[in-house]
Amino acid sequence: MLDRAGERGYWRRMIVLGIETSCDETAAALVRDDRAILADEIASQEAEHRPFGGVVPEIAARAHIKHLDRLVASALARAGIALDRVDAMAASGGPGLIGGLMVGVTTAKAMALATGKPFVAVNHLEGHALTARLTDGIDFPYLLLLVSGGHCQLLSVEGVGRYRRLGATVDDAAGEAFDKAARLLGLGYPGGPAIERAAKGGDAARFALPRPMSGRPGCDFSFSGLKNALRLVVGRLGAIGERDRADLAASFQEAVAASLAERTARGMAIYADLHPGSRALVVAGGVAANAALRAALTRAARREGFALVVPPPALCTDNGAMIAWAGLERFRLGLVDGLDFAPRPRWPLDPAASPLAGAGVKA
Ligand code: KG4
Ligand code: ZN
């Protein structure tokens, strides 16, 4: 007979708990090694931060403390298992806001200590990077476009903990650009979803905004020039009405999507030289939830002969399942952490941070 976790008594699968508290979502999830998401609980703090127009670290840390225990309990209840059935306790260990990271890491360590199970510190970016292996079961290697609030990078993902950076933003991250543009347009926080909503009825062709870095060699990104161009147009218009706002949002979204797609096309060519047998492009991070970006990347991937994998929007923005899955991938390779692990507000995915220097790549 199958129990609620879907397993027979004599066949025990690996289950990992994942906790996400690095920014403004509190989340707890349980995933199993056959890629089943048994529970994925999340409490968004949007309403608590909205009056301030951005994430307030102290408010975030307090909200994580308030919500986390309840979310862990409801994840276990939804999966129909007790805590001691969980094989490892994973938490985002960084990068992120130190107060929130401490809440999640301390909670996971306490549960590890109480149950005698291992603790796994997950790099939040690795959570995003490995999500496509949870949702689509894809193999290494693959090219990853990681676009979140704090990051915009193209990485060759070669294994768990093995990343090679091909390109990165030289100024703002993609999500940061959306957030700043939203503020400029009076659309509030969080900016990406607000721009996408406002852009729905807008005319993307009305304002000719620049496509940063277009045609430049390599596959770095830049968004600050685009943001300034938007600021100039807004200034020129003076008071902006609903129509202007929708057209500006649509034009800006189109410019970001086109720029990301053009730079990623170059990244695909560089990646294809490194891995002649692989033609897989994965997009991850909060900005990957954007439908215009998905459409632009679908076209670019088709042109370059790449298969595109984009996880569903709820698994692109921050969530617990991605931390549980990355924790599971590390745990089954024996990569566990000691209870003396200290959260890391800064924690690059590619420790050498070598932007391809010396890799013999010309593009
Ligand atoms: O990955 P994520 O949830 O948190 C970080 O690790 O940063 O990404 C958050 C970022 C924010 O900048 C947010 O504005 C952006 O992702 N974002 C979007 C969309 N949903 C979230 N940007 C564009 N379109 C969206 N639909
Ligand atoms: Zn994230």
XYZ file of N, CA and C in Angstrom, residues 160-349:
570
model
N 26.870 19.756 -10.366
C 26.524 20.370 -9.085
C 27.776 21.087 -8.567
N 27.640 22.372 -8.287
C 28.781 23.153 -7.794
C 29.804 23.486 -8.865
N 29.495 23.195 -10.134
C 30.468 23.450 -11.206
C 29.887 24.397 -12.244
N 30.304 25.647 -12.153
C 29.759 26.702 -13.004
C 30.895 27.481 -13.644
N 30.705 27.833 -14.903
C 31.679 28.680 -15.568
C 30.942 29.888 -16.127
N 31.365 31.063 -15.710
C 30.648 32.263 -16.139
C 31.108 32.693 -17.520
N 30.147 32.856 -18.435
C 30.474 33.295 -19.791
C 30.254 34.795 -19.949
N 29.285 35.332 -19.208
C 28.991 36.764 -19.298
C 28.188 37.199 -18.094
N 28.174 38.506 -17.842
C 27.416 39.035 -16.696
C 27.137 40.500 -16.939
N 26.227 41.053 -16.137
C 25.925 42.472 -16.306
C 27.107 43.308 -15.816
N 27.337 44.409 -16.500
C 28.415 45.297 -16.071
C 27.860 46.389 -15.152
N 26.530 46.436 -15.003
C 25.953 47.420 -14.068
C 24.742 46.826 -13.343
N 23.520 47.152 -13.762
C 22.340 46.666 -13.040
C 22.000 45.225 -13.417
N 21.357 44.514 -12.494
C 20.777 43.209 -12.822
C 19.468 43.434 -13.573
N 18.999 42.399 -14.266
C 17.779 42.551 -15.064
C 16.571 42.876 -14.180
N 16.425 42.160 -13.076
C 15.299 42.408 -12.166
C 15.380 43.801 -11.558
N 16.605 44.198 -11.231
C 16.847 45.531 -10.685
C 16.404 46.595 -11.692
N 16.682 46.361 -12.975
C 16.268 47.302 -14.021
C 14.743 47.413 -14.059
N 14.060 46.262 -13.986
C 12.593 46.291 -13.943
C 12.107 47.056 -12.706
N 12.738 46.798 -11.563
C 12.295 47.435 -10.321
C 12.495 48.954 -10.377
N 13.644 49.392 -10.926
C 13.909 50.839 -11.014
C 12.974 51.500 -12.027
N 12.720 50.810 -13.140
C 11.820 51.371 -14.155
C 10.404 51.501 -13.592
N 9.994 50.512 -12.813
C 8.648 50.552 -12.227
C 8.511 51.743 -11.290
N 9.561 52.002 -10.520
C 9.529 53.142 -9.604
C 9.410 54.438 -10.402
N 10.171 54.512 -11.475
C 10.154 55.693 -12.343
C 8.760 55.933 -12.927
N 8.058 54.850 -13.204
C 6.727 54.958 -13.816
C 5.620 55.002 -12.768
N 6.012 55.034 -11.500
C 5.015 55.082 -10.428
C 4.216 53.798 -10.329
N 4.872 52.667 -10.650
C 4.146 51.389 -10.643
C 4.393 50.576 -9.378
N 5.291 51.050 -8.522
C 5.468 50.396 -7.219
C 6.262 49.109 -7.245
N 6.194 48.411 -6.130
C 7.033 47.242 -5.864
C 6.153 45.995 -5.751
N 6.583 44.802 -6.193
C 7.811 44.551 -6.960
C 7.632 44.925 -8.426
N 8.698 45.433 -9.011
C 8.587 46.106 -10.297
C 8.304 45.225 -11.495
N 8.940 44.047 -11.569
C 8.798 43.199 -12.752
C 7.353 42.847 -13.058
N 6.653 42.235 -12.092
C 5.249 41.891 -12.353
C 4.405 43.132 -12.642
N 4.713 44.267 -11.973
C 3.933 45.504 -12.200
C 4.132 46.005 -13.626
N 5.374 45.977 -14.124
C 5.634 46.399 -15.513
C 4.916 45.459 -16.478
N 5.004 44.167 -16.199
C 4.379 43.203 -17.114
C 2.862 43.433 -17.185
N 2.241 43.694 -16.042
C 0.794 43.962 -16.022
C 0.475 45.236 -16.793
N 1.240 46.314 -16.492
C 0.972 47.611 -17.137
C 1.195 47.526 -18.643
N 2.160 46.690 -19.051
C 2.524 46.612 -20.473
C 1.451 45.918 -21.313
N 0.548 45.210 -20.655
C -0.444 44.385 -21.386
C -1.213 45.181 -22.425
N -1.683 46.373 -22.015
C -2.458 47.164 -22.979
C -1.615 48.177 -23.734
N -0.281 48.090 -23.592
C 0.572 49.146 -24.139
C 1.104 48.871 -25.538
N 1.600 49.951 -26.172
C 2.172 49.862 -27.515
C 3.705 49.874 -27.385
N 4.325 48.717 -27.611
C 5.772 48.581 -27.415
C 6.565 49.332 -28.482
N 5.894 49.744 -29.547
C 6.608 50.418 -30.638
C 6.588 51.941 -30.489
N 5.846 52.453 -29.477
C 5.698 53.916 -29.404
C 7.004 54.624 -29.035
N 7.771 54.057 -28.122
C 9.028 54.705 -27.712
C 10.208 53.852 -28.156
N 11.121 54.464 -28.901
C 12.299 53.725 -29.375
C 13.385 53.782 -28.305
N 13.431 52.801 -27.435
C 14.446 52.753 -26.381
C 15.642 51.930 -26.869
N 16.842 52.242 -26.344
C 18.046 51.536 -26.839
C 18.071 50.058 -26.461
N 18.820 49.274 -27.230
C 19.060 47.859 -26.916
C 20.509 47.770 -26.447
N 20.763 47.871 -25.140
C 22.142 47.996 -24.648
C 23.046 46.860 -25.113
N 24.291 47.212 -25.441
C 25.354 46.272 -25.817
C 25.121 45.592 -27.158
N 24.031 45.920 -27.837
C 23.697 45.197 -29.053
C 24.864 45.191 -30.041
N 25.209 44.010 -30.534
C 26.264 43.884 -31.532
C 27.670 43.812 -30.950
N 27.820 44.051 -29.635
C 29.156 43.990 -29.037
C 29.616 42.545 -28.897
N 30.922 42.313 -29.033
C 31.400 40.938 -28.844
C 31.230 40.478 -27.398
N 31.328 39.169 -27.186
C 31.140 38.620 -25.843
C 29.665 38.576 -25.501
N 29.352 38.231 -24.259
C 27.926 38.167 -23.895
C 27.670 38.793 -22.533
N 28.317 39.940 -22.277
C 27.968 40.710 -21.083
C 26.677 41.489 -21.331
N 26.100 41.985 -20.251
C 24.847 42.737 -20.322
C 25.050 44.126 -19.722
N 24.133 45.026 -20.037
C 24.129 46.338 -19.394
C 22.701 46.872 -19.437
N 22.266 47.487 -18.340
C 20.901 48.021 -18.330
C 20.817 49.475 -17.871
N 21.939 50.043 -17.402
C 21.809 51.383 -16.823
C 21.519 52.435 -17.908
N 22.062 52.241 -19.113
C 21.782 53.189 -20.191
C 20.311 53.176 -20.586
N 19.737 51.999 -20.600
C 18.319 51.846 -20.931
C 17.445 52.537 -19.877
N 17.836 52.338 -18.625
C 17.104 52.973 -17.520
C 17.172 54.495 -17.657
N 18.355 55.016 -17.990
C 18.484 56.471 -18.143
C 17.693 56.982 -19.341
N 17.662 56.188 -20.414
C 16.873 56.578 -21.583
C 15.394 56.683 -21.207
N 14.943 55.743 -20.395
C 13.545 55.776 -19.942
C 13.299 57.029 -19.097
N 14.264 57.335 -18.235
C 14.125 58.501 -17.364
C 14.002 59.774 -18.211
N 14.795 59.862 -19.280
C 14.748 61.044 -20.147
C 13.390 61.169 -20.832
N 12.860 60.053 -21.313
C 11.555 60.089 -21.984
C 10.471 60.519 -20.994
N 10.522 59.967 -19.786
C 9.524 60.323 -18.766
C 9.622 61.818 -18.461
N 10.854 62.311 -18.330
C 11.059 63.735 -18.063
C 10.513 64.606 -19.184
N 10.725 64.157 -20.423
C 10.270 64.918 -21.576
C 8.745 64.983 -21.644
N 8.105 63.867 -21.264
C 6.641 63.826 -21.330
C 6.000 64.690 -20.251
N 6.737 64.919 -19.155
C 6.141 65.642 -18.022
C 5.179 64.724 -17.299
N 3.939 65.178 -17.111
C 2.960 64.315 -16.433
C 2.623 63.140 -17.348
N 2.646 61.922 -16.792
C 2.296 60.779 -17.646
C 0.941 60.199 -17.238
N 0.125 59.972 -18.248
C -1.202 59.394 -18.015
C -1.152 57.877 -18.163
N -2.323 57.259 -18.025
C -2.417 55.791 -18.094
C -1.869 55.227 -19.409
N -2.287 55.903 -20.510
C -1.861 55.468 -21.847
C -0.325 55.487 -21.982
N 0.263 56.643 -21.549
C 1.725 56.785 -21.610
C 2.393 55.696 -20.773
N 1.845 55.489 -19.585
C 2.448 54.526 -18.659
C 2.458 53.124 -19.282
N 1.343 52.750 -19.881
C 1.262 51.420 -20.511
C 2.240 51.316 -21.678
N 2.315 52.379 -22.497
C 3.224 52.357 -23.653
C 4.691 52.334 -23.205
N 4.995 53.114 -22.151
C 6.369 53.133 -21.626
C 6.746 51.764 -21.058
N 5.816 51.168 -20.303
C 6.090 49.852 -19.711
C 6.319 48.816 -20.814
N 5.471 48.860 -21.845
C 5.592 47.887 -22.939
C 6.898 48.106 -23.703
N 7.255 49.373 -23.954
C 8.487 49.669 -24.697
C 9.707 49.241 -23.896
N 9.679 49.498 -22.590
C 10.811 49.130 -21.733
C 10.954 47.602 -21.666
N 9.834 46.923 -21.432
C 9.865 45.457 -21.339
C 10.405 44.841 -22.627
N 9.972 45.411 -23.753
C 10.421 44.924 -25.053
C 11.938 45.106 -25.215
N 12.437 46.272 -24.747
C 13.871 46.555 -24.872
C 14.690 45.589 -24.000
N 14.228 45.331 -22.778
C 14.952 44.410 -21.895
C 14.940 43.008 -22.503
N 13.768 42.574 -22.965
C 13.659 41.221 -23.528
C 14.550 41.087 -24.762
N 14.537 42.121 -25.630
C 15.344 42.052 -26.851
C 16.828 42.037 -26.520
N 17.232 42.853 -25.535
C 18.641 42.905 -25.163
C 19.074 41.565 -24.558
N 18.260 41.021 -23.657
C 18.607 39.723 -23.058
C 18.699 38.641 -24.133
N 17.779 38.687 -25.102
C 17.776 37.655 -26.148
C 18.992 37.799 -27.059
N 19.355 39.051 -27.400
C 20.512 39.262 -28.299
C 21.801 38.816 -27.622
N 21.966 39.170 -26.328
C 23.184 38.784 -25.613
C 23.221 37.269 -25.399
N 22.049 36.680 -25.139
C 21.995 35.234 -24.908
C 22.282 34.470 -26.198
N 21.877 35.041 -27.350
C 22.200 34.400 -28.633
C 23.720 34.316 -28.780
N 24.418 35.384 -28.402
C 25.880 35.351 -28.446
C 26.421 34.325 -27.447
N 25.774 34.275 -26.279
C 26.178 33.283 -25.274
C 26.016 31.863 -25.818
N 24.946 31.631 -26.589
C 24.718 30.293 -27.152
C 25.853 29.913 -28.096
N 26.327 30.900 -28.893
C 27.424 30.613 -29.826
C 28.706 30.282 -29.053
N 28.976 31.028 -27.994
C 30.174 30.778 -27.173
C 30.075 29.403 -26.518
N 28.889 29.137 -25.959
C 28.666 27.862 -25.271
C 28.811 26.686 -26.242
N 28.295 26.859 -27.463
C 28.353 25.770 -28.451
C 29.800 25.413 -28.784
N 30.692 26.408 -28.737
C 32.120 26.120 -28.954
C 32.704 25.312 -27.798
N 32.231 25.611 -26.587
C 32.753 24.914 -25.403
C 32.223 23.491 -25.309
N 30.944 23.320 -25.671
C 30.271 22.017 -25.536
C 29.606 21.655 -26.861
N 30.397 21.171 -27.816
C 29.830 20.931 -29.150
C 28.640 19.968 -29.141
N 28.535 19.100 -28.146
C 27.445 18.125 -28.161
C 26.176 18.592 -27.473
N 26.196 19.767 -26.876
C 25.055 20.187 -26.058
C 24.386 21.424 -26.642
N 23.052 21.391 -26.723
C 22.305 22.541 -27.247
C 21.099 22.812 -26.349
N 21.372 23.010 -25.055
C 20.274 23.244 -24.116
C 20.442 24.599 -23.445
N 19.375 25.391 -23.481
C 19.362 26.704 -22.818
C 18.292 26.691 -21.736
N 18.687 27.032 -20.512
C 17.760 27.103 -19.395
C 17.688 28.554 -18.919
N 16.498 29.018 -18.599
C 16.355 30.357 -18.033
C 15.820 30.210 -16.627
N 16.404 30.942 -15.679
C 15.975 30.809 -14.286
C 16.064 32.151 -13.582
N 15.436 32.247 -12.422
C 15.399 33.489 -11.655
C 14.091 34.224 -11.908
N 13.772 35.150 -11.032
C 12.465 35.820 -11.056
C 12.080 36.418 -12.400
N 13.039 37.003 -13.119
C 12.703 37.663 -14.387
C 12.275 36.641 -15.453
N 12.659 35.375 -15.259
C 12.253 34.317 -16.198
C 10.740 34.102 -16.172
N 10.061 34.690 -15.186
C 8.595 34.601 -15.147
C 7.963 35.489 -16.219
N 8.736 36.386 -16.801
C 8.199 37.380 -17.752
C 7.883 36.759 -19.121
N 6.636 36.909 -19.552
C 6.191 36.244 -20.785
C 6.853 36.835 -22.031
N 7.095 38.151 -22.053
C 7.747 38.763 -23.227
C 9.172 38.241 -23.366
N 9.846 38.060 -22.227
C 11.204 37.519 -22.270
C 11.185 36.072 -22.760
N 10.232 35.310 -22.265
C 10.129 33.913 -22.713
C 9.946 33.849 -24.225
N 9.099 34.732 -24.750
C 8.833 34.728 -26.190
C 10.098 35.097 -26.969
N 10.825 36.133 -26.502
C 12.041 36.564 -27.205
C 13.097 35.466 -27.169
N 13.203 34.780 -26.027
C 14.212 33.719 -25.915
C 13.824 32.483 -26.723
N 12.530 32.236 -26.826
C 12.073 31.111 -27.639
C 12.518 31.309 -29.082
N 12.347 32.553 -29.588
C 12.761 32.850 -30.966
C 14.277 32.729 -31.120
N 15.020 33.282 -30.147
C 16.491 33.252 -30.230
C 16.995 31.811 -30.185
N 16.418 31.000 -29.300
C 16.869 29.609 -29.164
C 16.596 28.848 -30.459
N 15.431 29.116 -31.059
C 15.091 28.419 -32.302
C 16.113 28.767 -33.381
N 16.447 30.054 -33.472
C 17.440 30.485 -34.477
C 18.794 29.817 -34.268
N 19.189 29.650 -33.004
C 20.524 29.087 -32.714
C 20.513 27.564 -32.649
N 19.332 26.963 -32.803
C 19.239 25.503 -32.736
C 19.346 24.949 -31.332
N 18.917 25.735 -30.344
C 18.932 25.289 -28.948
C 17.525 24.916 -28.495
N 17.453 23.926 -27.593
C 16.183 23.612 -26.941
C 16.091 24.476 -25.688
N 14.974 25.181 -25.532
C 14.803 26.102 -24.400
C 13.981 25.443 -23.296
N 14.472 25.547 -22.066
C 13.712 25.050 -20.906
C 13.488 26.217 -19.949
N 12.235 26.527 -19.681
C 11.912 27.559 -18.692
C 10.957 26.959 -17.664
N 11.363 26.890 -16.415
C 10.458 26.352 -15.397
C 9.187 27.199 -15.287
N 8.107 26.643 -14.752
C 6.880 27.435 -14.591
C 7.156 28.661 -13.707
N 6.413 29.777 -13.932
C 6.703 31.033 -13.229
C 6.877 30.883 -11.707
N 6.036 30.078 -11.067
C 6.120 29.970 -9.604
C 7.423 29.326 -9.147
N 8.098 28.609 -10.040
C 9.384 28.015 -9.677
C 10.556 28.836 -10.218
N 10.228 29.940 -10.936
C 11.277 30.875 -11.373
C 11.530 31.908 -10.282
N 10.439 32.462 -9.718
C 10.614 33.383 -8.596
C 10.995 32.552 -7.370
N 11.483 33.234 -6.321
C 12.008 32.510 -5.161
C 10.976 31.552 -4.580
N 11.437 30.359 -4.217
C 10.541 29.334 -3.681
C 11.350 28.331 -2.873
N 10.652 27.491 -2.123
C 11.348 26.519 -1.283
C 11.760 25.267 -2.040
N 10.990 24.909 -3.072
C 11.268 23.663 -3.800
C 12.659 23.689 -4.432
N 13.071 24.864 -4.930
C 14.387 24.919 -5.587
C 15.514 24.714 -4.571
N 15.290 25.154 -3.338
C 16.311 24.968 -2.296
C 16.325 23.502 -1.856
N 15.126 22.922 -1.714
C 15.050 21.508 -1.342
C 15.725 20.653 -2.420
N 15.472 20.971 -3.687
C 16.044 20.173 -4.778
C 17.571 20.320 -4.837
N 18.063 21.553 -4.765
C 19.525 21.751 -4.778
C 20.134 21.062 -3.555
N 19.430 21.110 -2.422
C 19.903 20.424 -1.215
C 19.971 18.923 -1.450
N 18.955 18.402 -2.130
C 18.917 16.957 -2.431
C 20.070 16.575 -3.368
N 20.291 17.394 -4.381
C 21.385 17.092 -5.313
C 22.732 17.077 -4.580
N 22.908 18.022 -3.658
C 24.174 18.067 -2.917
C 24.260 16.896 -1.931
N 23.162 16.638 -1.223
C 23.139 15.579 -0.220
C 23.478 14.228 -0.840
N 22.924 13.925 -2.016
C 23.184 12.606 -2.581
C 24.600 12.473 -3.137
N 25.322 13.605 -3.225
C 26.745 13.547 -3.579
C 27.625 13.606 -2.323
N 26.973 13.608 -1.164
C 27.730 13.665 0.090
C 28.179 15.068 0.472
N 27.625 16.079 -0.199
C 28.050 17.465 0.064
C 27.191 18.089 1.167
N 27.454 17.718 2.410
C 26.681 18.285 3.518
C 27.564 19.279 4.280
N 26.919 20.075 5.129
C 27.665 21.127 5.826
C 27.620 20.921 7.339
N 28.596 21.499 8.012
C 28.641 21.411 9.468
C 27.696 22.422 10.100
N 27.390 22.224 11.377
C 26.495 23.156 12.066
C 27.205 24.480 12.368
N 28.486 24.560 12.024
C 29.209 25.830 12.200
C 29.143 26.694 10.937
N 28.369 26.249 9.928
C 28.249 27.043 8.693
C 27.727 28.449 9.026
N 28.388 29.464 8.514
C 27.922 30.842 8.724
C 27.312 31.374 7.427
N 26.091 31.963 7.485
C 25.456 32.503 6.277
C 26.386 33.466 5.546
N 26.264 33.478 4.218
C 27.157 34.310 3.394
C 26.357 35.303 2.582
N 26.279 36.555 3.031
C 25.526 37.574 2.280
C 26.013 37.693 0.836
N 27.302 37.477 0.625
C 27.866 37.417 -0.734
C 28.388 36.015 -0.959
N 27.998 35.433 -2.095
C 28.415 34.049 -2.342
C 28.295 33.780 -3.844
N 29.342 34.104 -4.631
C 29.254 33.876 -6.080
C 29.170 32.396 -6.417
N 28.490 32.085 -7.506
C 28.340 30.686 -7.929
C 29.646 30.125 -8.469
